[in-house]
Amino acid sequence: MSVVAAVMPAPFAPIELREFPEPDIEPGGMLLETMFSEVCGTDVHLWHGRLSGVPYPIIPGHVSVGRLAKARGPITLADGRQAREGDRIVFFDVHRTCGRCYACAVSGTPTKCVHRKVYGITDAAADGLFGGWSEAIYLEPGVVAAVLPDSVTAEDYIGGGCGLITAVHAIDRAAIRLADRVMVQGTGAVGLSIIALARLSGAATVIATGAPADRLELARQMGADLTLDVSKTTPEERFALIRGLTGGRGPDIIIEASGSPRAVEEALTVVRDGGRYVIAGHYTDAGPSTVNAHQHINRKHLEIRGCWGSEAGHFIRALSILEQHARHVPWRQIGARVYPLNRLNEALADAEAMRLPKALVDPRLRA
Ligand SMILES: [Zn+2]
Ligand SMILES: [Zn+2]
């Protein structure tokens, strides 16, 4: 038996299909038959060579869902259940977090662990089936996995995908209080999930800035009260509108998910005195933002927090959130189009041109 996977050989090189042998399963390991994986902004960054430490060639696809085909068990999952063949399994893409390094053991910031590996990003294709753009995914022993709750469809899960898991972390960092006025910068997959979670956190007002028009429409369906198109308004116009909606003071909390240095400058100007700003969208280096420390931080008594990666707890809590809310929050609509393995060059081009919030991969499809 061999497994077909889509491989990214190097930055800017076309994606190609390769055959891999079915892996030997170690005690505690699992082999999933992939149902869905995704093509997200990170995959576009990978294709542009903008992430450091990537061991090309790789099998991309970091967040995925699959059916358990084989396991060398018994295996107790993170949700306390025993893994059974045929289960719909989801897993946390970050693995080998060591628990012993300074970041893990001392500073309490495991997303900065120096030993962590990420499926589809920092695992080489030569090391095995560690990516979702593949007919099968190998979960090595120690990967945090769970059964997808019965009421959550695979489309709901993968529509939320990595963006939802990142959003759970960003919302924790934002520490929203009931009736806070929240602004979200960016209406990509992360921003859309942050909008929904800010609403669920009890925000009185959720304002979203982004583009293009169809994303802003989806942002309203996710729970935004007001959306502002950054391609059709000036920062001055947005300042007046946002201040008008927030009692003249500005949002209590702003969460950045846009990756734009200009968005940072705008947030520092419009956020209220004593407010909080969480930066989650500068996953790659988009260049410097201009800050006036007196006006924007010191005199404002502003709190600024970064948000890097996510932890297994954010993944497990995302499952509970989907179980409770996927019926009325349209996460599945973020995964706008499904591609087979042999059309992923097209999927990357569509993601790059922002023609859709997120492309899905279904290796069972034949084009
Ligand atoms: Zn560590
Ligand atoms: Zn992603």
Coordinates of C-alpha atoms and ligand atoms in Angstrom, one line a residue:
M1 CA 0.0 0.0 0.0
S2 CA 1.3 3.5 -0.9
V3 CA 0.0 6.9 0.0
V4 CA -0.3 9.9 -2.4
A5 CA 0.6 13.3 -0.9
A6 CA 1.0 16.8 -2.4
V7 CA 4.5 18.0 -1.7
M8 CA 5.8 21.6 -1.6
P9 CA 9.4 21.0 -2.9
A10 CA 10.7 24.5 -2.3
P11 CA 9.4 28.1 -2.1
F12 CA 7.7 29.2 -5.4
A13 CA 8.1 25.7 -6.9
P14 CA 4.9 24.0 -8.1
I15 CA 3.2 21.6 -5.8
E16 CA 3.7 18.0 -7.0
L17 CA 2.2 14.6 -6.2
R18 CA 4.5 12.0 -4.7
E19 CA 3.9 8.5 -3.4
F20 CA 5.0 7.5 0.0
P21 CA 5.1 4.0 1.7
E22 CA 2.4 3.4 4.3
P23 CA 4.3 4.0 7.6
D24 CA 5.0 1.4 10.3
I25 CA 2.9 2.4 13.3
E26 CA 4.8 2.8 16.6
P27 CA 3.1 1.9 19.9
G28 CA 0.7 4.8 20.6
G29 CA 0.7 5.9 17.0
M30 CA -2.3 6.3 14.7
L31 CA -2.8 6.5 11.0
L32 CA -5.7 8.7 9.7
E33 CA -7.4 8.6 6.4
T34 CA -7.6 12.3 5.6
M35 CA -11.1 13.7 5.3
F36 CA -10.2 17.4 5.0
S37 CA -7.1 19.6 5.4
E38 CA -6.8 23.3 4.6
V39 CA -4.9 25.9 2.6
C40 CA -4.5 28.9 4.8
G41 CA -2.5 32.1 4.9
T42 CA 0.4 30.2 6.5
D43 CA 0.6 27.9 3.5
V44 CA 0.9 31.0 1.2
H45 CA 3.7 32.3 3.5
L46 CA 5.4 28.8 3.3
W47 CA 5.1 29.0 -0.5
H48 CA 6.7 32.4 -0.5
G49 CA 9.5 31.2 1.7
R50 CA 8.7 33.7 4.5
L51 CA 8.8 31.3 7.5
S52 CA 12.2 30.4 8.9
G53 CA 13.3 26.9 9.7
V54 CA 11.1 25.1 7.2
P55 CA 12.8 21.8 6.0
Y56 CA 11.6 21.7 2.4
P57 CA 10.3 19.5 0.8
I58 CA 7.3 19.3 3.1
I59 CA 3.8 18.0 3.0
P60 CA 1.8 21.1 3.9
G61 CA -1.6 21.1 5.7
H62 CA -1.3 21.7 9.5
V63 CA -4.9 21.5 10.7
S64 CA -6.8 18.4 9.4
V65 CA -9.5 15.9 10.2
G66 CA -9.4 12.2 9.4
R67 CA -10.9 8.8 10.1
L68 CA -8.8 6.5 12.3
A69 CA -7.7 3.7 9.9
K70 CA -5.1 2.0 12.1
A71 CA -3.8 2.4 15.7
R72 CA -1.3 0.6 17.8
G73 CA -3.2 0.9 21.1
P74 CA -4.8 1.1 23.4
I75 CA -4.7 4.9 23.1
T76 CA -6.5 7.3 25.5
L77 CA -7.2 10.6 23.7
A78 CA -7.0 14.1 25.2
D79 CA -10.8 14.1 25.6
G80 CA -10.5 11.0 27.8
R81 CA -12.0 8.6 25.2
Q82 CA -10.4 5.5 23.8
A83 CA -9.5 5.8 20.1
R84 CA -11.5 3.3 18.0
E85 CA -11.1 2.5 14.3
G86 CA -13.5 4.6 12.2
D87 CA -13.6 7.5 14.7
R88 CA -13.4 11.0 13.2
I89 CA -10.1 12.2 14.8
V90 CA -8.8 15.7 15.1
F91 CA -5.4 16.6 16.5
F92 CA -3.3 19.5 17.7
D93 CA -0.8 20.3 14.9
V94 CA 2.0 21.3 17.4
H95 CA 3.9 18.3 18.8
R96 CA 7.1 17.5 20.6
T97 CA 6.6 20.5 23.0
C98 CA 9.3 19.4 25.5
G99 CA 8.1 20.6 28.9
R100 CA 11.8 21.1 29.9
C101 CA 13.1 24.1 28.1
Y102 CA 13.1 27.6 29.6
A103 CA 10.0 28.6 27.7
C104 CA 8.1 25.5 28.8
A105 CA 9.4 25.1 32.4
V106 CA 10.2 28.6 33.6
S107 CA 8.4 31.3 31.6
G108 CA 5.2 29.4 31.1
T109 CA 5.1 30.2 27.4
P110 CA 5.0 26.7 25.7
T111 CA 4.3 28.2 22.3
K112 CA 7.9 29.5 22.4
C113 CA 9.3 26.0 23.1
V114 CA 12.5 25.5 21.2
H115 CA 11.8 21.8 20.5
R116 CA 8.2 22.1 19.2
K117 CA 7.4 20.8 15.7
V118 CA 4.3 21.6 13.7
Y119 CA 2.6 19.3 11.3
G120 CA 2.7 20.7 7.7
I121 CA 5.2 23.4 8.6
T122 CA 8.4 22.2 10.4
D123 CA 8.2 18.5 9.6
A124 CA 10.1 17.3 6.5
A125 CA 8.4 15.1 4.0
A126 CA 11.4 12.8 4.3
D127 CA 10.4 12.2 8.0
G128 CA 6.9 10.8 7.1
L129 CA 3.3 11.7 6.6
F130 CA 3.3 14.8 8.8
G131 CA 1.0 16.9 6.7
G132 CA -2.7 17.0 5.7
W133 CA -2.2 17.4 2.0
S134 CA -2.1 13.7 1.8
E135 CA -4.4 10.7 1.6
A136 CA -3.2 9.6 5.1
I137 CA -1.6 11.4 8.1
Y138 CA 0.6 9.7 10.7
L139 CA 0.0 10.8 14.3
E140 CA 3.1 9.9 16.2
P141 CA 2.9 8.8 19.8
G142 CA 2.3 11.9 22.0
V143 CA 0.3 14.0 19.5
V144 CA -2.7 15.5 21.3
A145 CA -5.8 14.2 19.6
A146 CA -9.5 13.9 20.2
V147 CA -12.7 12.6 18.7
L148 CA -14.6 15.2 16.8
P149 CA -17.9 15.7 18.7
D150 CA -20.8 14.0 17.0
S151 CA -22.8 17.2 16.5
V152 CA -19.8 19.0 14.7
T153 CA -19.5 18.3 11.0
A154 CA -16.0 17.9 9.5
E155 CA -16.9 21.0 7.4
D156 CA -17.6 23.0 10.6
Y157 CA -14.3 21.9 12.1
I158 CA -12.1 22.6 9.1
G159 CA -13.9 25.9 8.3
G160 CA -12.8 27.1 11.8
G161 CA -9.5 25.2 11.5
C162 CA -6.3 26.9 12.5
G163 CA -7.9 30.3 12.5
L164 CA -10.4 29.3 15.3
I165 CA -7.6 27.8 17.4
T166 CA -5.5 30.9 17.1
A167 CA -8.6 33.0 17.8
V168 CA -9.2 31.2 21.1
H169 CA -5.7 32.2 22.2
A170 CA -6.1 35.8 21.0
I171 CA -9.4 36.1 23.0
D172 CA -7.7 34.8 26.1
R173 CA -5.0 37.4 25.7
A174 CA -7.6 40.1 25.1
A175 CA -9.4 39.3 28.5
I176 CA -12.7 40.8 27.2
R177 CA -15.1 41.8 29.9
L178 CA -18.9 41.8 29.5
A179 CA -20.1 44.9 27.6
D180 CA -16.6 45.8 26.3
R181 CA -16.5 47.5 23.0
V182 CA -14.2 45.4 20.8
M183 CA -12.6 46.1 17.4
V184 CA -11.1 43.4 15.2
Q185 CA -8.6 44.3 12.5
G186 CA -8.6 41.9 9.6
T187 CA -11.3 39.7 8.2
G188 CA -9.3 36.6 7.2
A189 CA -9.9 33.2 8.8
V190 CA -8.4 34.4 12.1
G191 CA -10.2 37.7 12.2
L192 CA -13.5 36.1 11.4
S193 CA -13.2 33.6 14.3
I194 CA -12.1 36.4 16.6
I195 CA -15.3 38.4 15.7
A196 CA -17.5 35.4 16.6
L197 CA -15.6 34.7 19.9
A198 CA -15.7 38.4 20.9
R199 CA -19.4 38.3 20.5
L200 CA -19.7 35.0 22.5
S201 CA -17.5 36.7 25.2
G202 CA -20.1 39.3 25.8
A203 CA -18.8 42.3 23.9
A204 CA -21.4 45.0 23.6
T205 CA -20.1 46.1 20.2
V206 CA -17.9 44.4 17.7
I207 CA -16.4 46.5 15.0
A208 CA -14.4 44.9 12.2
T209 CA -12.1 46.5 9.7
G210 CA -11.0 44.6 6.6
A211 CA -11.7 43.8 2.9
P212 CA -12.9 42.7 0.3
A213 CA -16.7 43.2 0.4
D214 CA -17.6 39.5 0.6
R215 CA -15.4 39.0 3.6
L216 CA -17.1 41.9 5.3
E217 CA -20.5 40.3 4.6
L218 CA -19.2 37.1 6.2
A219 CA -17.8 39.2 9.1
R220 CA -21.4 40.5 9.8
Q221 CA -22.7 36.9 9.7
M222 CA -20.0 35.9 12.2
G223 CA -21.3 38.6 14.6
A224 CA -19.8 42.0 13.7
D225 CA -22.1 45.0 14.3
L226 CA -20.2 47.3 11.9
T227 CA -17.7 46.5 9.2
L228 CA -15.4 49.1 7.6
D229 CA -13.8 48.4 4.2
V230 CA -10.1 49.5 4.5
S231 CA -9.9 49.8 0.7
K232 CA -12.8 52.3 0.5
T233 CA -12.3 54.4 3.6
T234 CA -9.4 56.6 4.9
P235 CA -7.9 56.1 8.4
E236 CA -9.4 59.5 9.3
E237 CA -12.9 58.5 8.2
R238 CA -12.6 55.2 10.1
F239 CA -11.4 57.1 13.2
A240 CA -14.5 59.4 13.2
L241 CA -16.9 56.4 12.7
I242 CA -15.2 54.2 15.3
R243 CA -15.0 57.0 17.9
G244 CA -18.7 57.8 17.1
L245 CA -19.7 54.3 18.0
T246 CA -17.7 54.1 21.2
G247 CA -18.9 57.1 23.1
G248 CA -16.1 59.3 21.7
R249 CA -13.5 57.3 23.6
G250 CA -12.5 54.5 21.2
P251 CA -12.7 50.7 21.6
D252 CA -11.8 49.2 25.0
I253 CA -10.0 46.4 23.3
I254 CA -8.6 46.0 19.7
I255 CA -7.4 42.7 18.4
E256 CA -5.1 42.7 15.3
A257 CA -5.4 39.9 12.8
S258 CA -4.4 41.7 9.6
G259 CA -0.7 41.5 9.3
S260 CA -0.5 45.1 8.3
P261 CA 2.0 47.6 9.9
R262 CA -0.4 50.4 9.2
A263 CA -3.2 48.6 11.1
V264 CA -0.9 48.8 14.2
E265 CA -0.5 52.5 13.8
E266 CA -4.3 53.0 13.4
A267 CA -5.1 50.9 16.5
L268 CA -2.7 52.8 18.7
T269 CA -4.4 56.0 17.6
V270 CA -8.1 54.9 17.9
V271 CA -8.0 52.6 21.0
R272 CA -9.3 54.3 24.2
D273 CA -7.0 55.5 27.0
G274 CA -6.3 52.6 29.4
G275 CA -7.4 50.1 26.7
R276 CA -5.7 47.0 25.5
Y277 CA -4.2 46.0 22.2
V278 CA -3.5 42.3 21.2
I279 CA -1.3 41.7 18.1
A280 CA -1.9 38.2 16.6
G281 CA -1.6 38.8 12.8
H282 CA 2.1 39.6 12.4
Y283 CA 3.0 36.0 12.0
T284 CA 5.7 37.0 9.4
D285 CA 7.7 40.2 9.4
A286 CA 5.6 42.8 7.5
G287 CA 8.0 45.6 8.4
P288 CA 8.1 48.3 11.1
S289 CA 5.2 50.4 12.4
T290 CA 5.7 54.0 13.6
V291 CA 4.9 54.5 17.2
N292 CA 5.0 57.6 19.3
A293 CA 5.6 56.2 22.8
H294 CA 4.4 59.3 24.5
Q295 CA 1.1 59.7 22.6
H296 CA 0.3 56.1 21.9
I297 CA 1.5 54.1 25.0
N298 CA 2.7 56.0 28.0
R299 CA 0.2 58.9 28.1
K300 CA -2.6 56.5 27.0
H301 CA -1.7 54.0 29.8
L302 CA -2.1 51.4 27.0
E303 CA -1.5 47.7 27.4
I304 CA -0.1 45.9 24.4
R305 CA 0.1 42.1 24.2
G306 CA 1.6 39.8 21.6
C307 CA 0.0 36.4 20.8
W308 CA 2.2 33.7 19.3
G309 CA 0.9 30.3 18.2
S310 CA -1.5 28.2 20.3
E311 CA -1.5 25.5 23.0
A312 CA -3.2 22.2 23.2
G313 CA -5.9 23.7 25.5
H314 CA -6.9 26.2 22.9
F315 CA -7.4 23.3 20.5
I316 CA -9.5 21.3 22.9
R317 CA -11.6 24.3 23.9
A318 CA -12.2 25.1 20.2
L319 CA -13.9 21.7 20.0
S320 CA -16.2 22.6 22.9
I321 CA -16.9 26.0 21.2
L322 CA -17.9 24.3 18.0
E323 CA -20.1 21.8 19.8
Q324 CA -22.0 24.6 21.5
H325 CA -22.1 27.2 18.7
A326 CA -21.5 25.8 15.2
R327 CA -25.2 25.5 14.6
H328 CA -25.6 29.3 14.6
V329 CA -22.1 30.6 13.8
P330 CA -21.3 29.9 10.1
W331 CA -17.7 28.6 10.5
R332 CA -18.3 26.2 7.6
Q333 CA -18.6 29.1 5.2
I334 CA -15.0 30.2 5.8
G335 CA -13.9 27.0 4.0
A336 CA -15.3 28.4 0.7
R337 CA -14.1 25.8 -1.9
V338 CA -12.8 22.3 -1.9
Y339 CA -9.8 21.1 -4.0
P340 CA -8.5 17.7 -4.8
L341 CA -4.8 17.0 -4.3
N342 CA -3.9 17.6 -7.9
R343 CA -5.3 21.1 -8.0
L344 CA -3.5 22.7 -5.0
N345 CA -1.4 25.0 -7.2
E346 CA -4.8 26.6 -8.1
A347 CA -5.8 26.6 -4.4
L348 CA -2.7 28.4 -3.4
A349 CA -3.1 31.0 -6.2
D350 CA -6.7 31.6 -5.1
A351 CA -5.6 31.9 -1.4
E352 CA -2.8 34.3 -2.4
A353 CA -5.1 36.5 -4.4
M354 CA -7.6 36.5 -1.5
R355 CA -10.3 35.1 -3.8
L356 CA -11.6 33.1 -0.8
P357 CA -11.1 33.2 3.0
K358 CA -9.8 29.6 3.0
A359 CA -9.5 26.7 0.5
L360 CA -10.1 23.2 1.7
V361 CA -8.3 20.1 0.6
D362 CA -10.2 16.8 0.2
P363 CA -7.7 14.0 -0.8
R364 CA -10.7 11.7 -1.5
L365 CA -11.8 13.9 -4.4
R366 CA -10.6 12.9 -7.9
A367 CA -10.4 15.7 -10.5
Ligands
ZN1 ZN 10.1 23.3 25.6
ZN2 ZN -3.4 27.6 9.1

